[in-house]
Amino acid sequence: MESPILMLRDLPHEERPRERMMTYGADALSNAELLAILLRTGTQNESSVHLAQRILQQAGNLRQLVDMSLSELTQIKGIGDAKAIQLKAGIELGRRLALSRHLETPVISCPRDVADLLFEQLRYLQKEHFVCLFLNTKNHVIAQETLSMGSLNSAIVHPREVFRAAIKCSSASIICAHNHPSGDPKPSPEDVQLTRRLMEAGNIVGIDVLDHIVIGDGTFVSLKEQGLI
């Protein structure tokens, strides 16, 4: 016989997610408890915490939950349009908060600066996105543009498109970056070959390609630091 599912009203006051957050802070809560607060309520037969645990289980992990669409969320039993919208709104606010640190014009002095700027934009994407940062003579980022969105395994980038964009914003130099959806940032031979092609084209038009950063899940690789370019 299955154990009965505890509802929030059955839990001691100090064990409920909202009360625990007020007492101990958000850092003390599990992923399921934080999701339960976003959901606000559970269903007739289960608590919001149990519903949140089931959502995480069906999603696989937080990374995959971030990538789920509204229609995919509503396919989960107990999630209607309202709850799906609440979840997506909470996820989007978190994403925007992470990006808000970079609203001021950033200065690039090392590969870590590039990674910090792009991590939250690229690390959860399920397709490769090829991004260029366009810099002035003082290495301030004056523009950023996504120039290609490829398949799961590759992105098609033409030097013509890269340097057309660089010339348009009067860039002195560029830094390329793209994500590996697998989470492993190890550069492929194609990554190295593309970077060398771009560097050759940059030499012709007088715009330096300073580096190419590959973004993984919380990690990154600089082709320049690795001696690959």
CSV table of C-alpha atoms in Angstrom, one decimal, residues 61-197:
chain,number,residue,atom,x,y,z
A,61,ASN,CA,17.3,18.4,-14.3
A,62,LEU,CA,17.2,22.1,-13.9
A,63,ARG,CA,19.0,22.7,-17.2
A,64,GLN,CA,16.3,20.8,-19.1
A,65,LEU,CA,13.6,22.5,-17.2
A,66,VAL,CA,14.9,25.9,-18.2
A,67,ASP,CA,14.6,24.8,-21.9
A,68,MET,CA,11.0,23.5,-21.7
A,69,SER,CA,8.4,25.4,-23.5
A,70,LEU,CA,5.0,26.4,-22.2
A,71,SER,CA,3.3,23.6,-24.1
A,72,GLU,CA,5.8,21.0,-22.8
A,73,LEU,CA,5.2,22.2,-19.2
A,74,THR,CA,1.4,21.9,-19.6
A,75,GLN,CA,1.8,18.3,-20.7
A,76,ILE,CA,2.9,17.5,-17.1
A,77,LYS,CA,0.0,16.3,-15.0
A,78,GLY,CA,-1.1,19.0,-12.6
A,79,ILE,CA,0.4,21.9,-14.6
A,80,GLY,CA,-2.1,24.1,-16.4
A,81,ASP,CA,-1.5,27.3,-18.3
A,82,ALA,CA,-1.3,29.5,-15.1
A,83,LYS,CA,1.3,27.3,-13.4
A,84,ALA,CA,3.4,27.0,-16.6
A,85,ILE,CA,3.4,30.7,-17.1
A,86,GLN,CA,4.4,31.3,-13.4
A,87,LEU,CA,7.4,28.9,-13.9
A,88,LYS,CA,8.5,30.4,-17.2
A,89,ALA,CA,8.2,33.9,-15.7
A,90,GLY,CA,10.4,33.0,-12.7
A,91,ILE,CA,13.0,31.4,-15.0
A,92,GLU,CA,13.1,34.4,-17.2
A,93,LEU,CA,13.5,36.8,-14.3
A,94,GLY,CA,16.4,34.7,-13.1
A,95,ARG,CA,18.0,34.8,-16.5
A,96,ARG,CA,17.6,38.6,-16.8
A,97,LEU,CA,19.0,39.1,-13.3
A,98,ALA,CA,22.1,37.1,-14.3
A,99,LEU,CA,22.5,39.3,-17.4
A,100,SER,CA,21.9,42.5,-15.6
A,101,ARG,CA,25.4,42.5,-14.3
A,102,HIS,CA,26.6,43.2,-17.8
A,103,LEU,CA,24.4,46.2,-18.7
A,104,GLU,CA,27.4,48.5,-18.4
A,105,THR,CA,29.9,48.5,-21.2
A,106,PRO,CA,32.2,45.6,-20.3
A,107,VAL,CA,36.0,45.6,-20.9
A,108,ILE,CA,37.7,42.4,-22.0
A,109,SER,CA,41.1,41.8,-20.5
A,110,CYS,CA,41.2,38.0,-20.5
A,111,PRO,CA,39.2,35.0,-21.6
A,112,ARG,CA,37.4,34.7,-18.3
A,113,ASP,CA,35.8,38.1,-19.0
A,114,VAL,CA,34.3,36.7,-22.1
A,115,ALA,CA,33.1,33.6,-20.4
A,116,ASP,CA,31.5,35.6,-17.5
A,117,LEU,CA,29.7,37.8,-20.0
A,118,LEU,CA,28.3,34.9,-22.1
A,119,PHE,CA,27.8,32.0,-19.7
A,120,GLU,CA,24.2,32.7,-18.8
A,121,GLN,CA,23.3,33.4,-22.4
A,122,LEU,CA,24.8,30.3,-23.9
A,123,ARG,CA,25.3,27.5,-21.4
A,124,TYR,CA,21.7,26.1,-21.6
A,125,LEU,CA,21.1,26.4,-25.3
A,126,GLN,CA,20.3,23.1,-27.1
A,127,LYS,CA,21.8,24.3,-30.4
A,128,GLU,CA,25.2,25.9,-31.2
A,129,HIS,CA,25.0,29.7,-31.2
A,130,PHE,CA,28.0,31.5,-32.7
A,131,VAL,CA,28.4,35.0,-31.1
A,132,CYS,CA,30.9,37.8,-31.9
A,133,LEU,CA,31.9,40.5,-29.5
A,134,PHE,CA,33.0,43.6,-31.3
A,135,LEU,CA,35.7,45.7,-29.5
A,136,ASN,CA,37.0,49.2,-29.8
A,137,THR,CA,40.7,50.1,-29.5
A,138,LYS,CA,40.5,50.0,-25.6
A,139,ASN,CA,38.9,46.5,-25.7
A,140,HIS,CA,35.5,47.8,-24.6
A,141,VAL,CA,32.6,45.7,-26.0
A,142,ILE,CA,30.8,48.1,-28.3
A,143,ALA,CA,28.4,45.5,-29.8
A,144,GLN,CA,27.5,41.8,-29.7
A,145,GLU,CA,25.8,39.8,-32.3
A,146,THR,CA,24.7,36.2,-32.8
A,147,LEU,CA,25.7,35.4,-36.4
A,148,SER,CA,24.7,31.7,-36.6
A,149,MET,CA,22.5,29.2,-34.9
A,150,GLY,CA,23.5,25.8,-36.0
A,151,SER,CA,22.4,22.2,-35.5
A,152,LEU,CA,23.2,20.3,-32.3
A,153,ASN,CA,26.7,19.5,-33.5
A,154,SER,CA,27.7,22.4,-35.7
A,155,ALA,CA,27.3,26.0,-36.6
A,156,ILE,CA,27.9,27.3,-40.1
A,157,VAL,CA,29.7,30.7,-40.1
A,158,HIS,CA,31.0,32.6,-43.1
A,159,PRO,CA,33.8,35.1,-42.6
A,160,ARG,CA,31.9,37.5,-44.9
A,161,GLU,CA,29.0,37.8,-42.3
A,162,VAL,CA,31.4,38.2,-39.4
A,163,PHE,CA,33.4,41.0,-40.9
A,164,ARG,CA,30.4,42.7,-42.4
A,165,ALA,CA,29.1,43.1,-38.9
A,166,ALA,CA,32.5,44.2,-37.6
A,167,ILE,CA,32.9,46.9,-40.2
A,168,LYS,CA,29.3,48.1,-39.6
A,169,CYS,CA,30.0,48.9,-36.0
A,170,SER,CA,33.6,50.2,-36.7
A,171,SER,CA,35.2,47.4,-34.6
A,172,ALA,CA,38.9,47.4,-34.1
A,173,SER,CA,39.0,43.7,-33.1
A,174,ILE,CA,36.6,40.8,-32.5
A,175,ILE,CA,36.3,37.9,-30.1
A,176,CYS,CA,34.4,34.8,-31.3
A,177,ALA,CA,32.5,32.5,-29.0
A,178,HIS,CA,30.1,29.6,-29.3
A,179,ASN,CA,28.5,27.0,-27.0
A,180,HIS,CA,28.7,23.3,-27.0
A,181,PRO,CA,25.3,21.9,-26.1
A,182,SER,CA,26.9,18.8,-24.7
A,183,GLY,CA,28.4,20.9,-21.9
A,184,ASP,CA,32.0,19.8,-22.9
A,185,PRO,CA,33.9,22.9,-24.1
A,186,LYS,CA,36.7,20.9,-25.8
A,187,PRO,CA,37.3,22.6,-29.2
A,188,SER,CA,36.7,20.4,-32.2
A,189,PRO,CA,39.0,20.4,-35.3
A,190,GLU,CA,36.2,22.3,-37.1
A,191,ASP,CA,36.3,25.0,-34.4
A,192,VAL,CA,40.1,25.5,-34.9
A,193,GLN,CA,39.8,25.5,-38.6
A,194,LEU,CA,37.0,28.1,-38.6
A,195,THR,CA,39.0,30.3,-36.2
A,196,ARG,CA,42.0,30.2,-38.5
A,197,ARG,CA,39.9,31.1,-41.5
